[in-house]
C-alpha cells in the first residue's frame, strides 16, 4: 500500500483567534506571521511542514492541533496518513518538497522510527529536510535522538509560538 497525504484536516482560524484575545499574544503571533510572509517574499513559497504519524501511534488529536497552528501562522501544512512507515514519510516529504518533517510520537516508537525516517531521507539525498519531533518523548531520550539527526524536540508544555519561531530559524539554517 502506498501512502498519500490525507486531505487537510486543519481547522484554520481557531488558533489565531485564541492568540488574538490578548494584546501581548496577538503581537507575538503577528510577528511570526510577518516572518512567514517575509519567507514567502524572499523564497517564493511558504515554509512547508509535514506532520507525520508513524508506526502504531494512533493518537492524532495533538498532531491536528499543531497542524492547525502552523497553518494559522502562515505555513503550508501537510498531514501524513496514520500508521505510516518512515520510508513512506520520507517519500511524502520529498514528493511534496517540504522544509521540515514534524514527527509526532505518543506511543514510544521514537527511538526506532525517527532515526529510520532520517536514514530514509538520506537515501533520497534530502539531508536538507529538517526533522523535528514532538509528543511524549522522555527527556532522557533527547540526546539519543539529537545524535541521530533530530534538529529539535518539543515536549509537552512547549509554548506553540516559541516552537514555531524555532522551526523557522532551523529551516533557514538547513536551507541557506
One Martini backbone bead per residue (centre of mass of N, CA, C, O) as a GRO file, in nm:
protein
  176
    1UNK     BB    1   0.096   0.036   0.022
    2UNK     BB    2   0.041   0.374  -0.052
    3UNK     BB    3   0.115   0.675   0.059
    4UNK     BB    4  -0.096   0.955   0.122
    5UNK     BB    5  -0.223   1.237   0.158
    6UNK     BB    6  -0.433   1.394   0.353
    7UNK     BB    7  -0.673   1.576   0.391
    8UNK     BB    8  -0.713   1.853   0.531
    9UNK     BB    9  -0.754   1.882   0.907
   10UNK     BB   10  -0.761   2.179   0.937
   11UNK     BB   11  -0.849   2.430   1.168
   12UNK     BB   12  -0.892   2.744   1.083
   13UNK     BB   13  -0.848   3.033   1.314
   14UNK     BB   14  -0.849   2.937   1.613
   15UNK     BB   15  -0.563   3.005   1.702
   16UNK     BB   16  -0.562   3.299   1.624
   17UNK     BB   17  -0.799   3.382   1.804
   18UNK     BB   18  -0.670   3.305   2.078
   19UNK     BB   19  -0.423   3.507   2.051
   20UNK     BB   20  -0.623   3.770   2.004
   21UNK     BB   21  -0.714   3.807   2.322
   22UNK     BB   22  -0.422   3.931   2.342
   23UNK     BB   23  -0.190   4.166   2.285
   24UNK     BB   24   0.070   4.008   2.330
   25UNK     BB   25  -0.001   3.752   2.167
   26UNK     BB   26  -0.069   3.899   1.904
   27UNK     BB   27   0.212   4.014   1.856
   28UNK     BB   28   0.360   3.744   1.839
   29UNK     BB   29   0.193   3.620   1.616
   30UNK     BB   30   0.234   3.848   1.400
   31UNK     BB   31   0.544   3.818   1.387
   32UNK     BB   32   0.538   3.533   1.262
   33UNK     BB   33   0.374   3.598   1.015
   34UNK     BB   34   0.585   3.797   0.907
   35UNK     BB   35   0.805   3.583   0.870
   36UNK     BB   36   0.648   3.408   0.662
   37UNK     BB   37   0.614   3.640   0.457
   38UNK     BB   38   0.916   3.684   0.415
   39UNK     BB   39   0.977   3.404   0.314
   40UNK     BB   40   0.794   3.426   0.067
   41UNK     BB   41   0.929   3.675  -0.064
   42UNK     BB   42   1.226   3.543  -0.080
   43UNK     BB   43   1.129   3.225  -0.192
   44UNK     BB   44   0.826   3.186  -0.327
   45UNK     BB   45   0.742   3.040  -0.051
   46UNK     BB   46   0.630   2.862   0.193
   47UNK     BB   47   0.658   2.713   0.463
   48UNK     BB   48   0.701   2.349   0.495
   49UNK     BB   49   0.500   2.094   0.662
   50UNK     BB   50   0.520   1.760   0.797
   51UNK     BB   51   0.290   1.573   0.966
   52UNK     BB   52   0.384   1.277   1.152
   53UNK     BB   53   0.254   0.935   1.161
   54UNK     BB   54   0.397   0.653   1.312
   55UNK     BB   55   0.315   0.351   1.322
   56UNK     BB   56   0.102   0.268   1.611
   57UNK     BB   57   0.020   0.570   1.629
   58UNK     BB   58  -0.324   0.686   1.711
   59UNK     BB   59  -0.249   0.983   1.807
   60UNK     BB   60  -0.393   1.288   1.645
   61UNK     BB   61  -0.490   1.547   1.785
   62UNK     BB   62  -0.226   1.706   1.833
   63UNK     BB   63  -0.138   1.715   1.535
   64UNK     BB   64  -0.384   1.885   1.443
   65UNK     BB   65  -0.324   2.131   1.615
   66UNK     BB   66  -0.047   2.190   1.502
   67UNK     BB   67  -0.137   2.221   1.209
   68UNK     BB   68  -0.325   2.461   1.261
   69UNK     BB   69  -0.113   2.655   1.369
   70UNK     BB   70   0.077   2.661   1.126
   71UNK     BB   71  -0.136   2.765   0.932
   72UNK     BB   72  -0.203   3.033   1.086
   73UNK     BB   73   0.123   3.112   1.058
   74UNK     BB   74   0.179   3.044   0.721
   75UNK     BB   75   0.190   2.755   0.657
   76UNK     BB   76   0.243   2.475   0.486
   77UNK     BB   77   0.032   2.181   0.534
   78UNK     BB   78   0.097   1.839   0.609
   79UNK     BB   79  -0.064   1.516   0.637
   80UNK     BB   80  -0.033   1.213   0.741
   81UNK     BB   81  -0.094   0.913   0.764
   82UNK     BB   82  -0.166   0.677   0.951
   83UNK     BB   83   0.075   0.436   1.006
   84UNK     BB   84   0.337   0.509   0.893
   85UNK     BB   85   0.631   0.486   0.745
   86UNK     BB   86   0.936   0.617   0.713
   87UNK     BB   87   0.945   0.583   0.404
   88UNK     BB   88   0.676   0.726   0.344
   89UNK     BB   89   0.751   0.996   0.468
   90UNK     BB   90   0.994   1.056   0.291
   91UNK     BB   91   0.842   1.056   0.024
   92UNK     BB   92   0.644   1.282   0.095
   93UNK     BB   93   0.857   1.497   0.151
   94UNK     BB   94   0.982   1.495  -0.132
   95UNK     BB   95   0.725   1.528  -0.315
   96UNK     BB   96   0.644   1.805  -0.132
   97UNK     BB   97   0.883   1.986  -0.057
   98UNK     BB   98   0.979   2.005   0.230
   99UNK     BB   99   1.144   2.151   0.511
  100UNK     BB  100   0.971   1.982   0.732
  101UNK     BB  101   0.955   1.725   0.984
  102UNK     BB  102   0.693   1.632   1.211
  103UNK     BB  103   0.730   1.406   1.467
  104UNK     BB  104   0.479   1.223   1.619
  105UNK     BB  105   0.506   1.098   1.969
  106UNK     BB  106   0.294   0.858   2.180
  107UNK     BB  107   0.426   0.529   2.147
  108UNK     BB  108   0.749   0.467   2.178
  109UNK     BB  109   0.892   0.487   1.860
  110UNK     BB  110   1.127   0.707   1.835
  111UNK     BB  111   1.406   0.533   1.845
  112UNK     BB  112   1.329   0.408   1.556
  113UNK     BB  113   1.158   0.585   1.351
  114UNK     BB  114   1.323   0.849   1.327
  115UNK     BB  115   1.595   0.734   1.229
  116UNK     BB  116   1.464   0.600   0.979
  117UNK     BB  117   1.376   0.862   0.848
  118UNK     BB  118   1.655   0.989   0.817
  119UNK     BB  119   1.769   0.761   0.643
  120UNK     BB  120   1.561   0.790   0.412
  121UNK     BB  121   1.635   1.080   0.336
  122UNK     BB  122   1.926   1.012   0.258
  123UNK     BB  123   1.852   0.818   0.023
  124UNK     BB  124   1.715   1.077  -0.126
  125UNK     BB  125   1.911   1.329  -0.074
  126UNK     BB  126   1.756   1.488   0.205
  127UNK     BB  127   1.924   1.650   0.444
  128UNK     BB  128   1.760   1.934   0.418
  129UNK     BB  129   1.550   1.800   0.592
  130UNK     BB  130   1.398   1.881   0.869
  131UNK     BB  131   1.393   1.718   1.192
  132UNK     BB  132   1.128   1.688   1.417
  133UNK     BB  133   0.995   1.659   1.758
  134UNK     BB  134   0.696   1.530   1.927
  135UNK     BB  135   0.560   1.480   2.249
  136UNK     BB  136   0.614   1.178   2.435
  137UNK     BB  137   0.939   1.237   2.527
  138UNK     BB  138   1.187   1.148   2.699
  139UNK     BB  139   1.449   1.333   2.804
  140UNK     BB  140   1.659   1.086   2.792
  141UNK     BB  141   1.615   1.077   2.456
  142UNK     BB  142   1.727   1.335   2.323
  143UNK     BB  143   2.029   1.271   2.265
  144UNK     BB  144   1.980   1.032   2.084
  145UNK     BB  145   1.822   1.190   1.862
  146UNK     BB  146   2.028   1.417   1.808
  147UNK     BB  147   2.262   1.217   1.721
  148UNK     BB  148   2.057   1.127   1.464
  149UNK     BB  149   1.930   1.436   1.360
  150UNK     BB  150   1.758   1.588   1.549
  151UNK     BB  151   1.693   1.926   1.578
  152UNK     BB  152   1.417   1.900   1.757
  153UNK     BB  153   1.237   1.905   2.079
  154UNK     BB  154   0.879   1.900   2.169
  155UNK     BB  155   0.728   1.903   2.451
  156UNK     BB  156   0.530   1.923   2.688
  157UNK     BB  157   0.452   2.275   2.710
  158UNK     BB  158   0.535   2.396   2.461
  159UNK     BB  159   0.532   2.682   2.318
  160UNK     BB  160   0.413   2.744   2.017
  161UNK     BB  161   0.564   3.006   1.930
  162UNK     BB  162   0.844   2.904   2.003
  163UNK     BB  163   0.853   2.662   1.806
  164UNK     BB  164   0.803   2.818   1.541
  165UNK     BB  165   1.041   3.006   1.558
  166UNK     BB  166   1.249   2.777   1.563
  167UNK     BB  167   1.175   2.648   1.291
  168UNK     BB  168   1.240   2.890   1.114
  169UNK     BB  169   1.539   2.895   1.189
  170UNK     BB  170   1.605   2.603   1.095
  171UNK     BB  171   1.531   2.631   0.802
  172UNK     BB  172   1.749   2.840   0.741
  173UNK     BB  173   1.990   2.654   0.811
  174UNK     BB  174   1.914   2.427   0.593
  175UNK     BB  175   1.850   2.659   0.334
  176UNK     BB  176   2.129   2.855   0.308
   0.00000   0.00000   0.00000
